[in-house]
Amino acid sequence: MEGGKLIIFSAPSGSGKTTIVRHLLEQPELNLAFSVSVTSRPQRKEEEDGKHYYFISVPEFKKHIKEDAFLEWEEVYRDNFYGTLKSEVERLWAEGKNVIFDIDVVGGLRIKKKFPEKTLAVFVKPPSVDELKIRLKKRSTESEDKINMRVAKASVEMATAPQFDKVIKNYDLDTALEEAHQMVADFVGANCEDQ
Ligand code: 5GP
């Protein structure tokens, strides 16, 4: 596998990384394309298959694992598998794009280890675990149980921040967006002065 650069945004669920990734995808000079992951978790109302994720069953996911189709995969929550297909990254590289990922901390660090030179791994830090819980409740895409599961995992995830190339504190969204834009522009060699 070879090609463009890899930009990873990892963070506990609810830290705002998806908002940051979406913002970066709108900046043409960064030449980014989103790596659509495969997941076995249920599709949410507002999500589109093939755009937000490729939604598949647990047995299908396990078949992909057996076939060594994943660059990385993780059972992020129980029975909720998530993974990055090698074919997805190859497809985007073939289009001449830099690939951007919204994935969990373990998957993010795994990709960084595989491609240390061409990867920028960014950790998005929420103000606190309490604030994270408030954000997840506001988002109301998950049940109370699932929110608690995500919050419990967040403390463990926060401890991995020092292993990333960069940390963005998402205390104020506009500042975080600007910081992320500059960081990625520097890494891919794009000029974002006039943006
Ligand atoms: P959600 O269910 O909220 O969409 O995602 C849950 C977590 O799984 C998030 O931290 C998200 O970034 C992560 N995730 C999404 N796709 C992948 C993937 O392909 N690999 C890994 N390791 N994590 C992923």
CSV table of C-alpha atoms and ligand atoms in Angstrom, one decimal:
chain,number,residue,atom,x,y,z
A,1,MET,CA,0.0,0.0,0.0
A,2,GLU,CA,1.3,3.5,-0.8
A,3,GLY,CA,-0.1,6.8,-1.8
A,4,GLY,CA,-1.2,10.1,-0.2
A,5,LYS,CA,-1.1,11.1,3.5
A,6,LEU,CA,-3.2,9.7,6.3
A,7,ILE,CA,-4.9,12.0,8.8
A,8,ILE,CA,-6.4,10.4,11.9
A,9,PHE,CA,-8.8,12.1,14.3
A,10,SER,CA,-9.4,10.0,17.4
A,11,ALA,CA,-11.1,10.9,20.6
A,12,PRO,CA,-13.7,9.7,23.1
A,13,SER,CA,-17.3,9.6,21.7
A,14,GLY,CA,-18.8,13.1,22.0
A,15,SER,CA,-15.6,15.1,21.9
A,16,GLY,CA,-16.5,16.8,18.7
A,17,LYS,CA,-14.1,15.0,16.4
A,18,THR,CA,-16.8,14.2,13.8
A,19,THR,CA,-17.6,18.0,13.5
A,20,ILE,CA,-13.9,18.8,13.1
A,21,VAL,CA,-13.5,16.1,10.4
A,22,ARG,CA,-16.5,17.3,8.5
A,23,HIS,CA,-15.2,20.9,8.6
A,24,LEU,CA,-11.8,19.8,7.2
A,25,LEU,CA,-13.5,17.8,4.4
A,26,GLU,CA,-15.0,21.1,3.2
A,27,GLN,CA,-11.6,22.7,2.7
A,28,PRO,CA,-10.6,22.0,-0.9
A,29,GLU,CA,-6.9,22.8,-0.6
A,30,LEU,CA,-6.5,20.0,1.8
A,31,ASN,CA,-7.5,17.4,-0.8
A,32,LEU,CA,-9.1,15.1,1.7
A,33,ALA,CA,-11.4,12.2,1.3
A,34,PHE,CA,-13.2,10.4,4.2
A,35,SER,CA,-12.4,6.8,4.9
A,36,VAL,CA,-15.8,5.2,5.3
A,37,SER,CA,-15.5,2.5,8.0
A,38,VAL,CA,-17.4,-0.8,8.2
A,39,THR,CA,-19.5,-1.3,11.3
A,40,SER,CA,-21.9,-3.9,12.8
A,41,ARG,CA,-23.6,-1.3,15.0
A,42,PRO,CA,-27.2,-0.4,14.1
A,43,GLN,CA,-27.7,2.4,11.6
A,44,ARG,CA,-29.0,5.7,13.1
A,45,LYS,CA,-31.9,7.5,11.5
A,46,GLU,CA,-29.8,10.3,10.0
A,47,GLU,CA,-27.1,8.0,8.6
A,48,GLU,CA,-26.6,6.8,5.1
A,49,ASP,CA,-25.1,3.5,4.2
A,50,GLY,CA,-21.9,4.0,2.2
A,51,LYS,CA,-21.6,7.6,3.3
A,52,HIS,CA,-21.3,7.5,7.1
A,53,TYR,CA,-20.5,3.8,7.4
A,54,TYR,CA,-20.9,0.6,5.4
A,55,PHE,CA,-23.4,-1.2,7.7
A,56,ILE,CA,-23.0,-5.0,7.8
A,57,SER,CA,-23.9,-7.8,10.2
A,58,VAL,CA,-21.6,-9.3,12.8
A,59,PRO,CA,-21.1,-12.6,10.8
A,60,GLU,CA,-20.2,-10.5,7.7
A,61,PHE,CA,-17.8,-8.5,9.7
A,62,LYS,CA,-16.1,-11.7,11.0
A,63,LYS,CA,-15.9,-12.9,7.5
A,64,HIS,CA,-13.9,-9.8,6.5
A,65,ILE,CA,-11.6,-10.4,9.5
A,66,LYS,CA,-10.9,-14.0,8.3
A,67,GLU,CA,-10.2,-12.7,4.8
A,68,ASP,CA,-7.7,-10.2,6.2
A,69,ALA,CA,-9.6,-7.4,4.5
A,70,PHE,CA,-9.0,-4.8,7.3
A,71,LEU,CA,-6.2,-2.4,7.8
A,72,GLU,CA,-7.4,-2.3,11.4
A,73,TRP,CA,-10.5,-3.3,13.2
A,74,GLU,CA,-11.8,-3.1,16.8
A,75,GLU,CA,-14.8,-4.3,18.8
A,76,VAL,CA,-15.2,-0.7,20.1
A,77,TYR,CA,-18.3,-1.6,22.2
A,78,ARG,CA,-19.6,-5.1,22.8
A,79,ASP,CA,-20.8,-6.6,19.5
A,80,ASN,CA,-20.3,-3.3,17.9
A,81,PHE,CA,-17.4,-3.9,15.5
A,82,TYR,CA,-15.8,-1.1,13.5
A,83,GLY,CA,-13.0,-1.4,10.9
A,84,THR,CA,-11.1,0.2,8.1
A,85,LEU,CA,-11.0,-1.8,4.9
A,86,LYS,CA,-7.7,-1.9,3.1
A,87,SER,CA,-9.6,-1.5,-0.2
A,88,GLU,CA,-11.2,1.8,1.1
A,89,VAL,CA,-7.8,3.4,1.6
A,90,GLU,CA,-6.4,2.0,-1.6
A,91,ARG,CA,-9.5,3.4,-3.5
A,92,LEU,CA,-9.0,6.9,-2.1
A,93,TRP,CA,-5.3,6.9,-2.7
A,94,ALA,CA,-5.9,5.8,-6.3
A,95,GLU,CA,-8.0,9.0,-6.6
A,96,GLY,CA,-4.9,11.0,-5.5
A,97,LYS,CA,-6.5,12.0,-2.1
A,98,ASN,CA,-5.2,12.4,1.4
A,99,VAL,CA,-7.3,10.1,3.6
A,100,ILE,CA,-9.0,11.3,6.8
A,101,PHE,CA,-10.2,8.9,9.5
A,102,ASP,CA,-12.7,9.3,12.3
A,103,ILE,CA,-11.8,6.3,14.4
A,104,ASP,CA,-11.3,5.2,17.9
A,105,VAL,CA,-7.9,5.6,19.7
A,106,VAL,CA,-6.8,2.0,19.4
A,107,GLY,CA,-7.5,1.9,15.7
A,108,GLY,CA,-5.9,5.3,15.2
A,109,LEU,CA,-2.7,4.3,16.9
A,110,ARG,CA,-2.6,1.1,15.0
A,111,ILE,CA,-2.6,2.9,11.6
A,112,LYS,CA,0.0,5.4,12.9
A,113,LYS,CA,2.3,2.4,13.8
A,114,LYS,CA,1.8,0.9,10.3
A,115,PHE,CA,2.5,4.1,8.4
A,116,PRO,CA,4.5,6.3,10.9
A,117,GLU,CA,5.9,8.8,8.3
A,118,LYS,CA,2.8,9.5,6.3
A,119,THR,CA,0.3,9.6,9.2
A,120,LEU,CA,-0.7,12.6,11.3
A,121,ALA,CA,-2.5,11.3,14.4
A,122,VAL,CA,-4.6,13.9,16.2
A,123,PHE,CA,-6.3,13.4,19.6
A,124,VAL,CA,-9.3,15.6,20.3
A,125,LYS,CA,-9.7,16.3,24.0
A,126,PRO,CA,-13.0,17.3,25.5
A,127,PRO,CA,-13.0,19.7,28.4
A,128,SER,CA,-13.9,16.9,30.9
A,129,VAL,CA,-15.6,13.5,31.1
A,130,ASP,CA,-18.6,15.2,32.7
A,131,GLU,CA,-18.9,17.6,29.8
A,132,LEU,CA,-18.7,14.6,27.5
A,133,LYS,CA,-21.7,13.0,29.2
A,134,ILE,CA,-23.7,16.3,28.8
A,135,ARG,CA,-22.8,16.4,25.1
A,136,LEU,CA,-23.8,12.8,24.5
A,137,LYS,CA,-27.1,13.3,26.3
A,138,LYS,CA,-27.8,16.4,24.2
A,139,ARG,CA,-27.0,14.5,21.0
A,140,SER,CA,-29.6,11.8,22.2
A,141,THR,CA,-28.5,9.3,19.5
A,142,GLU,CA,-27.9,6.6,22.2
A,143,SER,CA,-29.8,5.1,25.1
A,144,GLU,CA,-28.8,6.0,28.7
A,145,ASP,CA,-27.0,2.6,29.0
A,146,LYS,CA,-25.0,3.1,25.9
A,147,ILE,CA,-24.1,6.7,27.0
A,148,ASN,CA,-22.8,5.3,30.3
A,149,MET,CA,-20.8,2.7,28.4
A,150,ARG,CA,-19.2,5.4,26.2
A,151,VAL,CA,-18.5,7.7,29.2
A,152,ALA,CA,-16.9,4.8,31.1
A,153,LYS,CA,-14.6,4.1,28.1
A,154,ALA,CA,-13.7,7.8,27.8
A,155,SER,CA,-11.4,7.9,30.8
A,156,VAL,CA,-9.3,5.0,29.4
A,157,GLU,CA,-9.2,6.7,26.0
A,158,MET,CA,-8.1,10.1,27.5
A,159,ALA,CA,-5.0,8.4,28.9
A,160,THR,CA,-3.8,7.6,25.4
A,161,ALA,CA,-3.6,11.3,24.3
A,162,PRO,CA,0.2,11.5,24.8
A,163,GLN,CA,0.8,8.8,22.2
A,164,PHE,CA,-0.7,11.0,19.5
A,165,ASP,CA,1.3,13.4,17.3
A,166,LYS,CA,-0.9,16.3,18.3
A,167,VAL,CA,-3.6,17.1,20.8
A,168,ILE,CA,-6.4,19.6,20.1
A,169,LYS,CA,-8.4,20.8,23.1
A,170,ASN,CA,-12.0,21.1,22.0
A,171,TYR,CA,-13.1,23.7,24.6
A,172,ASP,CA,-14.2,26.2,22.1
A,173,LEU,CA,-15.3,24.8,18.7
A,174,ASP,CA,-14.2,27.7,16.5
A,175,THR,CA,-10.7,27.7,18.0
A,176,ALA,CA,-10.5,23.9,17.6
A,177,LEU,CA,-11.6,24.1,14.0
A,178,GLU,CA,-9.0,26.7,13.2
A,179,GLU,CA,-6.3,24.8,15.0
A,180,ALA,CA,-7.2,21.6,13.2
A,181,HIS,CA,-7.2,23.3,9.8
A,182,GLN,CA,-3.8,24.8,10.3
A,183,MET,CA,-2.3,21.5,11.6
A,184,VAL,CA,-3.6,19.5,8.7
A,185,ALA,CA,-2.6,22.2,6.1
A,186,ASP,CA,1.0,22.1,7.5
A,187,PHE,CA,1.1,18.4,7.3
A,188,VAL,CA,-0.2,18.0,3.8
A,189,GLY,CA,1.7,21.0,2.6
A,190,ALA,CA,-1.3,23.1,1.7
A,191,ASN,CA,-1.6,26.8,2.1
A,192,CYS,CA,-4.6,27.9,4.1
A,193,GLU,CA,-3.6,31.5,4.8
A,194,ASP,CA,-6.4,32.9,2.6
A,195,GLN,CA,-9.1,30.6,3.8
B,1,5GP,P1,-20.1,5.8,16.6
B,1,5GP,O1,-20.9,4.6,16.9
B,1,5GP,O2,-20.4,6.9,17.5
B,1,5GP,O3,-20.3,6.2,15.1
B,1,5GP,O4,-18.5,5.5,16.7
B,1,5GP,C1,-18.0,4.9,17.9
B,1,5GP,C2,-16.5,4.9,17.9
B,1,5GP,O5,-16.0,4.1,16.9
B,1,5GP,C3,-16.0,6.3,17.6
B,1,5GP,O6,-14.9,6.6,18.4
B,1,5GP,C4,-15.5,6.2,16.1
B,1,5GP,O7,-14.5,7.1,15.8
B,1,5GP,C5,-15.0,4.8,16.2
B,1,5GP,N1,-14.8,4.2,14.8
B,1,5GP,C6,-15.5,4.5,13.7
B,1,5GP,N2,-15.0,3.8,12.7
B,1,5GP,C7,-14.0,3.1,13.1
B,1,5GP,C8,-13.0,2.2,12.5
B,1,5GP,O8,-13.0,1.9,11.3
B,1,5GP,N3,-12.1,1.6,13.3
B,1,5GP,C9,-12.0,1.9,14.6
B,1,5GP,N4,-11.1,1.3,15.3
B,1,5GP,N5,-12.9,2.7,15.2
B,1,5GP,C10,-13.9,3.3,14.5
